[in-house]
PDB file of C-alpha atoms in Angstrom:
ATOM      1  CA  MET A 300     -43.454  11.588  44.571  1.00 41.00           C
ATOM      2  CA  SER A 301     -40.738  11.444  41.929  1.00 44.00           C
ATOM      3  CA  SER A 302     -39.623  14.618  40.202  1.00 47.00           C
ATOM      4  CA  LYS A 303     -38.406  14.854  36.651  1.00 55.00           C
ATOM      5  CA  LYS A 304     -34.672  15.412  36.416  1.00 65.00           C
ATOM      6  CA  LYS A 305     -33.843  18.916  35.237  1.00 76.00           C
ATOM      7  CA  ASN A 306     -32.020  19.110  31.922  1.00 89.00           C
ATOM      8  CA  LYS A 307     -28.555  20.643  32.076  1.00 95.00           C
ATOM      9  CA  LYS A 308     -28.240  24.056  30.459  1.00 97.00           C
ATOM     10  CA  ILE A 309     -25.019  24.215  28.491  1.00 98.00           C
ATOM     11  CA  LEU A 310     -23.210  27.109  26.847  1.00 98.00           C
ATOM     12  CA  ALA A 311     -21.145  25.494  24.091  1.00 98.00           C
ATOM     13  CA  ILE A 312     -18.395  27.415  22.318  1.00 98.00           C
ATOM     14  CA  MET A 313     -17.959  26.736  18.610  1.00 96.00           C
ATOM     15  CA  PRO A 314     -14.263  27.558  17.940  1.00 94.00           C
ATOM     16  CA  GLU A 315     -12.659  29.222  14.958  1.00 89.00           C
ATOM     17  CA  SER A 316     -10.508  26.289  13.798  1.00 87.00           C
ATOM     18  CA  ILE A 317     -11.912  23.942  11.160  1.00 85.00           C
ATOM     19  CA  GLY A 318     -10.900  20.762  12.992  1.00 88.00           C
ATOM     20  CA  GLY A 319     -12.212  22.172  16.239  1.00 92.00           C
ATOM     21  CA  ARG A 320     -15.578  23.003  14.681  1.00 93.00           C
ATOM     22  CA  LEU A 321     -16.043  19.469  13.400  1.00 93.00           C
ATOM     23  CA  THR A 322     -15.054  17.876  16.712  1.00 95.00           C
ATOM     24  CA  THR A 323     -17.196  20.298  18.707  1.00 97.00           C
ATOM     25  CA  SER A 324     -20.201  19.529  16.510  1.00 96.00           C
ATOM     26  CA  SER A 325     -20.136  15.893  17.619  1.00 96.00           C
ATOM     27  CA  LEU A 326     -19.722  17.003  21.233  1.00 98.00           C
ATOM     28  CA  ILE A 327     -22.748  19.304  20.947  1.00 98.00           C
ATOM     29  CA  ASP A 328     -24.746  16.533  19.278  1.00 97.00           C
ATOM     30  CA  GLY A 329     -23.868  14.187  22.132  1.00 98.00           C
ATOM     31  CA  LEU A 330     -25.004  16.741  24.706  1.00 98.00           C
ATOM     32  CA  ARG A 331     -28.336  17.126  22.941  1.00 98.00           C
ATOM     33  CA  GLN A 332     -28.696  13.352  22.599  1.00 98.00           C
ATOM     34  CA  ASN A 333     -28.377  13.270  26.394  1.00 98.00           C
ATOM     35  CA  ASN A 334     -31.212  15.796  26.772  1.00 97.00           C
ATOM     36  CA  CYS A 335     -29.034  18.797  27.562  1.00 98.00           C
ATOM     37  CA  ASP A 336     -30.350  22.235  26.645  1.00 98.00           C
ATOM     38  CA  VAL A 337     -27.467  23.562  24.523  1.00 98.00           C
ATOM     39  CA  THR A 338     -26.939  27.159  23.468  1.00 98.00           C
ATOM     40  CA  VAL A 339     -24.105  27.615  20.958  1.00 97.00           C
ATOM     41  CA  TYR A 340     -21.861  30.658  20.768  1.00 98.00           C
ATOM     42  CA  ASP A 341     -19.953  30.696  17.461  1.00 96.00           C
ATOM     43  CA  GLU A 342     -16.620  32.514  17.715  1.00 95.00           C
ATOM     44  CA  LEU A 343     -16.574  33.084  13.954  1.00 91.00           C
ATOM     45  CA  PHE A 344     -19.999  34.609  13.474  1.00 93.00           C
ATOM     46  CA  ASP A 345     -21.705  35.569  16.749  1.00 91.00           C
ATOM     47  CA  LYS A 346     -21.245  38.980  18.388  1.00 91.00           C
ATOM     48  CA  ASN A 347     -23.556  38.629  21.389  1.00 92.00           C
ATOM     49  CA  LEU A 348     -21.248  37.058  23.971  1.00 96.00           C
ATOM     50  CA  LYS A 349     -21.677  39.792  26.594  1.00 94.00           C
ATOM     51  CA  GLN A 350     -25.451  39.377  26.518  1.00 94.00           C
ATOM     52  CA  LEU A 351     -25.299  35.605  26.331  1.00 95.00           C
ATOM     53  CA  ILE A 352     -23.146  35.096  29.416  1.00 95.00           C
ATOM     54  CA  LYS A 353     -25.682  36.999  31.516  1.00 95.00           C
ATOM     55  CA  ARG A 354     -27.959  33.979  31.221  1.00 96.00           C
ATOM     56  CA  LYS A 355     -27.780  31.126  33.708  1.00 96.00           C
ATOM     57  CA  PHE A 356     -25.979  27.974  32.557  1.00 98.00           C
ATOM     58  CA  ASP A 357     -24.880  24.845  34.390  1.00 97.00           C
ATOM     59  CA  PHE A 358     -21.672  24.411  32.352  1.00 98.00           C
ATOM     60  CA  ILE A 359     -19.589  26.079  29.695  1.00 98.00           C
ATOM     61  CA  VAL A 360     -18.200  23.577  27.188  1.00 98.00           C
ATOM     62  CA  GLY A 361     -15.355  24.260  24.792  1.00 98.00           C
ATOM     63  CA  TYR A 362     -12.756  22.779  22.468  1.00 98.00           C
ATOM     64  CA  ASP A 363      -9.186  23.113  23.722  1.00 98.00           C
ATOM     65  CA  PHE A 364      -8.978  26.361  25.738  1.00 98.00           C
ATOM     66  CA  SER A 365     -11.867  28.155  23.982  1.00 97.00           C
ATOM     67  CA  GLY A 366     -14.476  27.709  26.718  1.00 97.00           C
ATOM     68  CA  LEU A 367     -12.059  28.134  29.602  1.00 98.00           C
ATOM     69  CA  LYS A 368     -10.724  31.374  28.115  1.00 98.00           C
ATOM     70  CA  ILE A 369     -14.230  32.849  27.960  1.00 97.00           C
ATOM     71  CA  LYS A 370     -14.916  31.704  31.516  1.00 98.00           C
ATOM     72  CA  VAL A 371     -11.742  33.267  32.924  1.00 98.00           C
ATOM     73  CA  ASP A 372     -11.838  36.474  30.863  1.00 97.00           C
ATOM     74  CA  ASN A 373     -15.421  37.168  31.937  1.00 97.00           C
ATOM     75  CA  ASN A 374     -15.122  36.019  35.569  1.00 97.00           C
ATOM     76  CA  LEU A 375     -17.803  33.355  35.143  1.00 97.00           C
ATOM     77  CA  THR A 376     -18.427  31.103  38.137  1.00 96.00           C
ATOM     78  CA  LEU A 377     -19.914  28.114  36.293  1.00 96.00           C
ATOM     79  CA  PRO A 378     -17.843  24.921  35.844  1.00 98.00           C
ATOM     80  CA  SER A 379     -16.134  24.297  32.519  1.00 98.00           C
ATOM     81  CA  ILE A 380     -15.784  21.157  30.386  1.00 98.00           C
ATOM     82  CA  ASN A 381     -12.754  21.297  28.093  1.00 98.00           C
ATOM     83  CA  TYR A 382     -12.220  18.711  25.356  1.00 98.00           C
ATOM     84  CA  PHE A 383      -8.699  18.666  23.914  1.00 98.00           C
ATOM     85  CA  SER A 384      -7.708  16.946  20.700  1.00 95.00           C
ATOM     86  CA  ASP A 385      -4.630  19.133  20.397  1.00 95.00           C
ATOM     87  CA  ASP A 386      -1.553  19.045  22.599  1.00 96.00           C
ATOM     88  CA  ILE A 387      -2.490  21.041  25.706  1.00 97.00           C
ATOM     89  CA  ARG A 388       1.004  22.448  26.081  1.00 97.00           C
ATOM     90  CA  SER A 389       1.481  23.900  22.611  1.00 96.00           C
ATOM     91  CA  ASN A 390       0.231  26.635  20.317  1.00 95.00           C
ATOM     92  CA  THR A 391      -1.955  24.094  18.542  1.00 93.00           C
ATOM     93  CA  SER A 392      -4.430  24.407  21.424  1.00 95.00           C
ATOM     94  CA  GLY A 393      -4.280  28.208  21.262  1.00 93.00           C
ATOM     95  CA  LYS A 394      -1.487  30.762  21.160  1.00 95.00           C
ATOM     96  CA  TYR A 395      -2.588  31.897  24.637  1.00 96.00           C
ATOM     97  CA  TRP A 396      -2.328  28.426  26.231  1.00 97.00           C
ATOM     98  CA  LYS A 397       0.284  29.430  28.808  1.00 98.00           C
ATOM     99  CA  ASP A 398      -2.051  32.079  30.227  1.00 98.00           C
ATOM    100  CA  TYR A 399      -4.803  29.559  30.956  1.00 98.00           C
ATOM    101  CA  LEU A 400      -2.928  26.326  31.653  1.00 98.00           C
ATOM    102  CA  ASP A 401      -2.980  26.634  35.456  1.00 97.00           C
ATOM    103  CA  TYR A 402      -6.756  27.027  35.479  1.00 98.00           C
ATOM    104  CA  LEU A 403      -7.088  23.406  34.348  1.00 98.00           C
ATOM    105  CA  ASP A 404      -6.093  22.413  37.878  1.00 97.00           C
ATOM    106  CA  TYR A 405      -9.037  24.226  39.501  1.00 97.00           C
ATOM    107  CA  ASP A 406     -11.745  22.080  41.099  1.00 96.00           C
ATOM    108  CA  ASP A 407     -14.536  23.285  38.822  1.00 97.00           C
ATOM    109  CA  ASN A 408     -12.707  22.808  35.512  1.00 98.00           C
ATOM    110  CA  TYR A 409     -12.867  19.389  33.841  1.00 98.00           C
ATOM    111  CA  THR A 410     -10.415  18.305  31.157  1.00 98.00           C
ATOM    112  CA  PHE A 411     -10.960  15.494  28.644  1.00 98.00           C
ATOM    113  CA  TYR A 412      -7.944  14.531  26.557  1.00 98.00           C
ATOM    114  CA  TRP A 413      -8.010  12.484  23.378  1.00 97.00           C
ATOM    115  CA  ASP A 414      -4.510  11.017  23.705  1.00 96.00           C
ATOM    116  CA  LYS A 415      -4.101   8.263  26.275  1.00 96.00           C
ATOM    117  CA  GLN A 416      -0.383   8.623  26.915  1.00 96.00           C
ATOM    118  CA  LEU A 417      -0.507  12.405  27.114  1.00 97.00           C
ATOM    119  CA  THR A 418      -3.326  12.066  29.644  1.00 97.00           C
ATOM    120  CA  GLU A 419      -1.109   9.864  31.803  1.00 96.00           C
ATOM    121  CA  TYR A 420       1.621  12.525  31.743  1.00 96.00           C
ATOM    122  CA  GLU A 421      -0.690  15.211  33.166  1.00 97.00           C
ATOM    123  CA  ASN A 422      -1.771  15.547  36.811  1.00 95.00           C
ATOM    124  CA  PHE A 423      -4.600  18.068  36.723  1.00 96.00           C
ATOM    125  CA  LYS A 424      -7.249  17.267  39.333  1.00 94.00           C
ATOM    126  CA  ASN A 425     -10.046  16.541  36.880  1.00 96.00           C
ATOM    127  CA  ILE A 426      -8.381  15.144  33.768  1.00 98.00           C
ATOM    128  CA  HIS A 427      -9.763  12.102  31.948  1.00 98.00           C
ATOM    129  CA  TYR A 428      -8.846  10.170  28.820  1.00 97.00           C
ATOM    130  CA  LEU A 429     -11.654  10.263  26.246  1.00 97.00           C
ATOM    131  CA  PRO A 430     -10.897   9.179  22.673  1.00 96.00           C
ATOM    132  CA  HIS A 431     -12.735  10.695  19.753  1.00 96.00           C
ATOM    133  CA  PHE A 432     -16.367   9.957  18.957  1.00 97.00           C
ATOM    134  CA  VAL A 433     -18.820  10.950  16.221  1.00 97.00           C
ATOM    135  CA  ASN A 434     -22.532  11.279  15.628  1.00 97.00           C
ATOM    136  CA  PHE A 435     -23.554   8.181  13.680  1.00 98.00           C
ATOM    137  CA  ASP A 436     -26.719   9.932  12.511  1.00 97.00           C
ATOM    138  CA  ILE A 437     -24.521  12.271  10.441  1.00 97.00           C
ATOM    139  CA  TYR A 438     -21.536  10.093   9.624  1.00 98.00           C
ATOM    140  CA  LYS A 439     -22.984   7.059   7.870  1.00 98.00           C
ATOM    141  CA  ASP A 440     -22.804   5.093   4.653  1.00 98.00           C
ATOM    142  CA  PHE A 441     -24.856   6.923   2.012  1.00 97.00           C
ATOM    143  CA  GLY A 442     -24.699   3.923  -0.310  1.00 96.00           C
ATOM    144  CA  ASN A 443     -23.186   5.800  -3.246  1.00 95.00           C
ATOM    145  CA  GLU A 444     -20.327   4.652  -5.448  1.00 96.00           C
ATOM    146  CA  PRO A 445     -17.233   6.719  -4.538  1.00 98.00           C
ATOM    147  CA  LYS A 446     -15.780   8.997  -7.194  1.00 98.00           C
ATOM    148  CA  PHE A 447     -12.271   9.031  -5.689  1.00 98.00           C
ATOM    149  CA  ASP A 448      -9.927   6.182  -4.823  1.00 98.00           C
ATOM    150  CA  VAL A 449      -7.941   8.031  -2.145  1.00 98.00           C
ATOM    151  CA  MET A 450      -8.704  11.107  -0.086  1.00 98.00           C
ATOM    152  CA  PHE A 451      -6.664  13.180   2.325  1.00 97.00           C
ATOM    153  CA  ALA A 452      -8.182  15.968   4.423  1.00 95.00           C
ATOM    154  CA  GLY A 453      -5.891  18.317   6.283  1.00 92.00           C
ATOM    155  CA  ARG A 454      -2.668  20.255   6.084  1.00 92.00           C
ATOM    156  CA  LEU A 455       0.284  19.210   3.946  1.00 95.00           C
ATOM    157  CA  ASP A 456       2.330  21.322   6.330  1.00 92.00           C
ATOM    158  CA  THR A 457       5.437  19.164   6.682  1.00 93.00           C
ATOM    159  CA  ASP A 458       7.771  17.870   3.992  1.00 95.00           C
ATOM    160  CA  TYR A 459       6.838  14.316   4.965  1.00 95.00           C
ATOM    161  CA  ARG A 460       3.128  14.922   4.445  1.00 96.00           C
ATOM    162  CA  LEU A 461       3.603  16.882   1.240  1.00 97.00           C
ATOM    163  CA  HIS A 462       6.026  14.419  -0.332  1.00 96.00           C
ATOM    164  CA  THR A 463       3.958  11.395   0.691  1.00 97.00           C
ATOM    165  CA  PHE A 464       0.888  12.893  -0.947  1.00 97.00           C
ATOM    166  CA  GLU A 465       2.830  13.892  -4.066  1.00 97.00           C
ATOM    167  CA  ASP A 466       4.394  10.443  -4.379  1.00 97.00           C
ATOM    168  CA  ILE A 467       1.004   8.730  -4.184  1.00 97.00           C
ATOM    169  CA  VAL A 468      -0.233  10.784  -7.125  1.00 97.00           C
ATOM    170  CA  LEU A 469       3.009  10.480  -9.112  1.00 96.00           C
ATOM    171  CA  LYS A 470       3.602   6.760  -8.596  1.00 96.00           C
ATOM    172  CA  MET A 471      -0.041   5.708  -8.942  1.00 96.00           C
ATOM    173  CA  PRO A 472      -1.286   7.943 -11.766  1.00 96.00           C
ATOM    174  CA  HIS A 473      -4.227   5.627 -12.424  1.00 96.00           C
ATOM    175  CA  LEU A 474      -5.805   6.631  -9.087  1.00 97.00           C
ATOM    176  CA  LYS A 475      -8.290   9.420  -8.584  1.00 98.00           C
ATOM    177  CA  VAL A 476      -7.044  11.401  -5.570  1.00 98.00           C
ATOM    178  CA  ALA A 477      -8.781  14.182  -3.625  1.00 98.00           C
ATOM    179  CA  TRP A 478      -7.351  16.645  -1.133  1.00 98.00           C
ATOM    180  CA  TYR A 479      -9.379  18.938   1.143  1.00 97.00           C
ATOM    181  CA  ALA A 480      -7.870  21.819   3.114  1.00 94.00           C
ATOM    182  CA  ILE A 481      -8.488  25.469   3.885  1.00 91.00           C
ATOM    183  CA  ASP A 482      -7.248  27.968   1.323  1.00 94.00           C
ATOM    184  CA  LYS A 483      -4.174  29.153   3.226  1.00 93.00           C
ATOM    185  CA  HIS A 484      -2.930  25.577   3.660  1.00 94.00           C
ATOM    186  CA  TYR A 485      -3.513  24.920  -0.023  1.00 97.00           C
ATOM    187  CA  ILE A 486      -1.519  28.025  -0.947  1.00 97.00           C
ATOM    188  CA  ASP A 487       1.287  27.123   1.467  1.00 97.00           C
ATOM    189  CA  ALA A 488       1.616  23.580   0.103  1.00 97.00           C
ATOM    190  CA  ARG A 489       1.491  24.823  -3.472  1.00 97.00           C
ATOM    191  CA  GLU A 490       4.358  27.261  -2.846  1.00 97.00           C
ATOM    192  CA  ARG A 491       6.510  24.464  -1.381  1.00 97.00           C
ATOM    193  CA  SER A 492       5.600  21.804  -3.925  1.00 97.00           C
ATOM    194  CA  ASN A 493       7.675  20.738  -6.895  1.00 94.00           C
ATOM    195  CA  TYR A 494       4.410  19.865  -8.641  1.00 97.00           C
ATOM    196  CA  PRO A 495       1.978  22.720  -7.946  1.00 97.00           C
ATOM    197  CA  GLU A 496      -0.171  21.958 -10.995  1.00 97.00           C
ATOM    198  CA  MET A 497      -0.656  18.431  -9.685  1.00 97.00           C
ATOM    199  CA  LEU A 498      -1.907  19.782  -6.374  1.00 97.00           C
ATOM    200  CA  ASP A 499      -4.311  22.027  -8.303  1.00 97.00           C
ATOM    201  CA  LEU A 500      -5.876  18.960  -9.886  1.00 97.00           C
ATOM    202  CA  CYS A 501      -6.327  17.199  -6.548  1.00 98.00           C
ATOM    203  CA  TYR A 502      -7.492  20.137  -4.466  1.00 98.00           C
ATOM    204  CA  MET A 503     -11.233  20.017  -3.818  1.00 97.00           C
ATOM    205  CA  GLY A 504     -11.597  23.016  -1.497  1.00 95.00           C
ATOM    206  CA  PHE A 505     -12.186  23.083   2.236  1.00 91.00           C
ATOM    207  CA  ILE A 506     -14.875  21.619   4.479  1.00 91.00           C
ATOM    208  CA  ASP A 507     -16.052  23.279   7.682  1.00 85.00           C
ATOM    209  CA  ASN A 508     -19.166  21.288   8.599  1.00 91.00           C
ATOM    210  CA  GLU A 509     -20.129  17.734   9.438  1.00 93.00           C
ATOM    211  CA  PRO A 510     -22.624  16.946   6.624  1.00 95.00           C
ATOM    212  CA  ASP A 511     -20.193  18.044   3.908  1.00 96.00           C
ATOM    213  CA  MET A 512     -17.365  16.046   5.489  1.00 96.00           C
ATOM    214  CA  ALA A 513     -19.596  12.977   5.633  1.00 97.00           C
ATOM    215  CA  ARG A 514     -20.384  13.410   1.930  1.00 98.00           C
ATOM    216  CA  ALA A 515     -16.689  13.828   1.045  1.00 98.00           C
ATOM    217  CA  ILE A 516     -15.725  10.682   2.934  1.00 98.00           C
ATOM    218  CA  ASN A 517     -18.552   8.738   1.291  1.00 98.00           C
ATOM    219  CA  ASN A 518     -17.179   9.883  -2.052  1.00 98.00           C
ATOM    220  CA  SER A 519     -13.792   8.205  -1.418  1.00 98.00           C
ATOM    221  CA  LYS A 520     -12.901   4.541  -1.142  1.00 98.00           C
ATOM    222  CA  ILE A 521      -9.822   5.024   1.055  1.00 98.00           C
ATOM    223  CA  VAL A 522      -9.042   7.852   3.472  1.00 98.00           C
ATOM    224  CA  LEU A 523      -5.362   8.415   4.202  1.00 97.00           C
ATOM    225  CA  ASN A 524      -4.283   9.367   7.717  1.00 95.00           C
ATOM    226  CA  MET A 525      -0.948  10.947   8.675  1.00 94.00           C
ATOM    227  CA  HIS A 526      -1.054  11.901  12.357  1.00 92.00           C
ATOM    228  CA  SER A 527       0.617  15.130  13.369  1.00 86.00           C
ATOM    229  CA  GLN A 528      -0.223  15.363  17.084  1.00 89.00           C
ATOM    230  CA  GLY A 529      -0.311  13.141  20.133  1.00 90.00           C
ATOM    231  CA  LEU A 530       1.670  10.009  20.918  1.00 93.00           C
ATOM    232  CA  THR A 531      -0.660   7.024  20.942  1.00 94.00           C
ATOM    233  CA  SER A 532      -4.168   7.992  19.940  1.00 94.00           C
ATOM    234  CA  LEU A 533      -6.162   8.259  16.735  1.00 95.00           C
ATOM    235  CA  ASN A 534      -7.458  11.528  15.361  1.00 93.00           C
ATOM    236  CA  TYR A 535     -11.025  12.534  14.640  1.00 94.00           C
ATOM    237  CA  ARG A 536     -10.779  11.639  10.958  1.00 95.00           C
ATOM    238  CA  THR A 537     -10.441   7.976  11.904  1.00 96.00           C
ATOM    239  CA  PHE A 538     -13.863   7.767  13.494  1.00 97.00           C
ATOM    240  CA  GLN A 539     -15.516   9.904  10.817  1.00 97.00           C
ATOM    241  CA  THR A 540     -14.236   7.469   8.205  1.00 98.00           C
ATOM    242  CA  VAL A 541     -15.197   4.197   9.849  1.00 98.00           C
ATOM    243  CA  ALA A 542     -18.668   5.559  10.680  1.00 98.00           C
ATOM    244  CA  CYS A 543     -19.158   6.068   6.914  1.00 98.00           C
ATOM    245  CA  LYS A 544     -17.992   2.479   6.243  1.00 98.00           C
ATOM    246  CA  ARG A 545     -14.999   3.668   4.269  1.00 98.00           C
ATOM    247  CA  LEU A 546     -11.505   2.287   4.692  1.00 98.00           C
ATOM    248  CA  MET A 547      -8.991   4.195   6.769  1.00 97.00           C
ATOM    249  CA  LEU A 548      -5.297   3.661   6.070  1.00 97.00           C
ATOM    250  CA  SER A 549      -3.366   5.089   9.002  1.00 94.00           C
ATOM    251  CA  ASP A 550       0.192   5.391  10.139  1.00 95.00           C
ATOM    252  CA  TYR A 551       0.775   3.314  13.278  1.00 96.00           C
ATOM    253  CA  ARG A 552      -0.765   4.316  16.600  1.00 95.00           C
ATOM    254  CA  ASP A 553      -1.112   2.217  19.751  1.00 95.00           C
ATOM    255  CA  GLU A 554      -4.803   3.056  19.837  1.00 94.00           C
ATOM    256  CA  LEU A 555      -5.337   1.000  16.683  1.00 95.00           C
ATOM    257  CA  ALA A 556      -5.832  -1.787  19.223  1.00 94.00           C
ATOM    258  CA  LEU A 557      -9.320  -0.329  19.765  1.00 94.00           C
ATOM    259  CA  PHE A 558     -10.254  -1.955  16.457  1.00 96.00           C
ATOM    260  CA  ASP A 559      -9.212  -5.492  17.462  1.00 95.00           C
ATOM    261  CA  GLY A 560      -6.683  -5.827  14.650  1.00 94.00           C
ATOM    262  CA  TYR A 561      -9.120  -5.023  11.847  1.00 96.00           C
ATOM    263  CA  MET A 562      -7.878  -1.553  10.933  1.00 96.00           C
ATOM    264  CA  PRO A 563      -4.847  -1.684   8.620  1.00 96.00           C
ATOM    265  CA  TYR A 564      -1.844   0.582   9.019  1.00 97.00           C
ATOM    266  CA  TYR A 565       1.213   1.251   6.886  1.00 97.00           C
ATOM    267  CA  GLU A 566       4.847   1.059   8.001  1.00 96.00           C
ATOM    268  CA  ASP A 567       6.466   2.996   5.164  1.00 96.00           C
ATOM    269  CA  PHE A 568       5.647   4.337   1.723  1.00 96.00           C
ATOM    270  CA  SER A 569       6.052   1.047  -0.113  1.00 97.00           C
ATOM    271  CA  ASP A 570       3.739  -0.614   2.393  1.00 98.00           C
ATOM    272  CA  LEU A 571       1.243   2.211   1.890  1.00 98.00           C
ATOM    273  CA  VAL A 572       1.267   1.701  -1.887  1.00 97.00           C
ATOM    274  CA  PHE A 573       0.856  -2.050  -1.493  1.00 97.00           C
ATOM    275  CA  LYS A 574      -2.129  -1.680   0.836  1.00 98.00           C
ATOM    276  CA  ILE A 575      -3.850   0.935  -1.294  1.00 98.00           C
ATOM    277  CA  GLU A 576      -3.619  -1.336  -4.315  1.00 98.00           C
ATOM    278  CA  ASN A 577      -4.606  -4.428  -2.348  1.00 98.00           C
ATOM    279  CA  TYR A 578      -7.740  -2.971  -0.767  1.00 98.00           C
ATOM    280  CA  LEU A 579      -8.874  -1.355  -4.001  1.00 98.00           C
ATOM    281  CA  ASP A 580      -8.551  -4.712  -5.768  1.00 98.00           C
ATOM    282  CA  ASP A 581      -9.918  -6.992  -3.029  1.00 98.00           C
ATOM    283  CA  SER A 582     -13.536  -6.080  -2.316  1.00 97.00           C
ATOM    284  CA  GLU A 583     -13.970  -8.848   0.269  1.00 98.00           C
ATOM    285  CA  ALA A 584     -10.976  -7.684   2.297  1.00 98.00           C
ATOM    286  CA  TYR A 585     -12.255  -4.112   2.035  1.00 98.00           C
ATOM    287  CA  LYS A 586     -15.688  -5.133   3.293  1.00 98.00           C
ATOM    288  CA  THR A 587     -14.240  -7.119   6.206  1.00 98.00           C
ATOM    289  CA  VAL A 588     -12.286  -4.101   7.407  1.00 98.00           C
ATOM    290  CA  THR A 589     -15.038  -1.528   6.969  1.00 98.00           C
ATOM    291  CA  GLU A 590     -17.845  -3.623   8.474  1.00 98.00           C
ATOM    292  CA  ASN A 591     -15.858  -4.612  11.558  1.00 98.00           C
ATOM    293  CA  CYS A 592     -14.405  -1.154  12.181  1.00 98.00           C
ATOM    294  CA  TYR A 593     -17.879   0.318  11.840  1.00 98.00           C
ATOM    295  CA  ARG A 594     -19.320  -2.191  14.323  1.00 98.00           C
ATOM    296  CA  ILE A 595     -16.637  -1.461  16.932  1.00 97.00           C
ATOM    297  CA  ALA A 596     -16.803   2.309  16.547  1.00 97.00           C
ATOM    298  CA  LYS A 597     -20.591   2.443  16.706  1.00 97.00           C
ATOM    299  CA  GLN A 598     -20.547   0.455  19.928  1.00 97.00           C
ATOM    300  CA  SER A 599     -17.805   2.404  21.707  1.00 94.00           C
ATOM    301  CA  HIS A 600     -17.246   5.740  19.938  1.00 97.00           C
ATOM    302  CA  ASN A 601     -20.711   7.127  19.315  1.00 98.00           C
ATOM    303  CA  SER A 602     -21.469  10.639  20.549  1.00 98.00           C
ATOM    304  CA  GLN A 603     -24.428   9.718  22.749  1.00 98.00           C
ATOM    305  CA  ASP A 604     -22.629   7.114  24.865  1.00 98.00           C
ATOM    306  CA  CYS A 605     -19.311   8.962  25.066  1.00 98.00           C
ATOM    307  CA  VAL A 606     -20.929  12.214  26.150  1.00 98.00           C
ATOM    308  CA  ARG A 607     -23.046  10.311  28.663  1.00 98.00           C
ATOM    309  CA  TYR A 608     -19.774   9.047  30.138  1.00 98.00           C
ATOM    310  CA  LEU A 609     -18.372  12.591  30.128  1.00 98.00           C
ATOM    311  CA  LEU A 610     -21.405  13.940  31.954  1.00 97.00           C
ATOM    312  CA  SER A 611     -21.190  11.201  34.559  1.00 97.00           C
ATOM    313  CA  LEU A 612     -17.747  12.492  35.550  1.00 97.00           C
ATOM    314  CA  VAL A 613     -18.756  16.130  35.958  1.00 96.00           C
ATOM    315  CA  ASN A 614     -22.108  15.752  37.742  1.00 79.00           C
TER     316      ASN A 614
END
């Protein structure tokens, strides 16, 4: 007699960071698409952790060190799954990272790292390279005509990022440009900018959930990418964008090879300007890029298949 396989019971930690919340949402979706019974603890809004951890779970799942920290601090014996899209050995993955780093080498803690080269540098027992993935039921082409020509979502926290964004607006005044970021990053960039009123015109607020991000991407023809972490791999925004069949213009990363040469990248600012103008003018070239990048990402970077792979390594 065959018995039905028991669904895994997962305690998933929704972190405080905006980027972490978006990434974790796709991870949670993938778990549910693979028939896992997922209970979410939201670090921003929930207050019932002590009661929640009394329940029986098969795994605790978190972004960066969020799940592992809860496991260690509360002496939980269940295995942890830790997905990092920030540098493990830096404050970007949590100001407390040094206190929990050694736990990644324990037998019952599993680490999945978005950057291929950084993964190769680490020697934790259960570390695996797993590039970003998204839920294609949420990130998709809505079929609307975009309002903006160019969009950037994220921090303008370095002079390079800030000046690149400013120069796009200044040197291509005919473009409609949108910028999304949390309030404190908007205020910081405005204080450092030589053109604060220009930033005011571009700033569209912040986005902390998947449906709103999908709508914002659909409302832009080109999404600009300026990587700030990792060595070789593409960030989450890349896969959000291509899933919506919008064009991503990225600085160079080795992992662009995942897209078989279809995804364009820029070498310097003049090249960036040229490619923005070219893809806005050439609808056939735009369609070739977006259709092929979508096809590749849907096949290899969808949440259901990637989380199925993840689960196969921890079972």
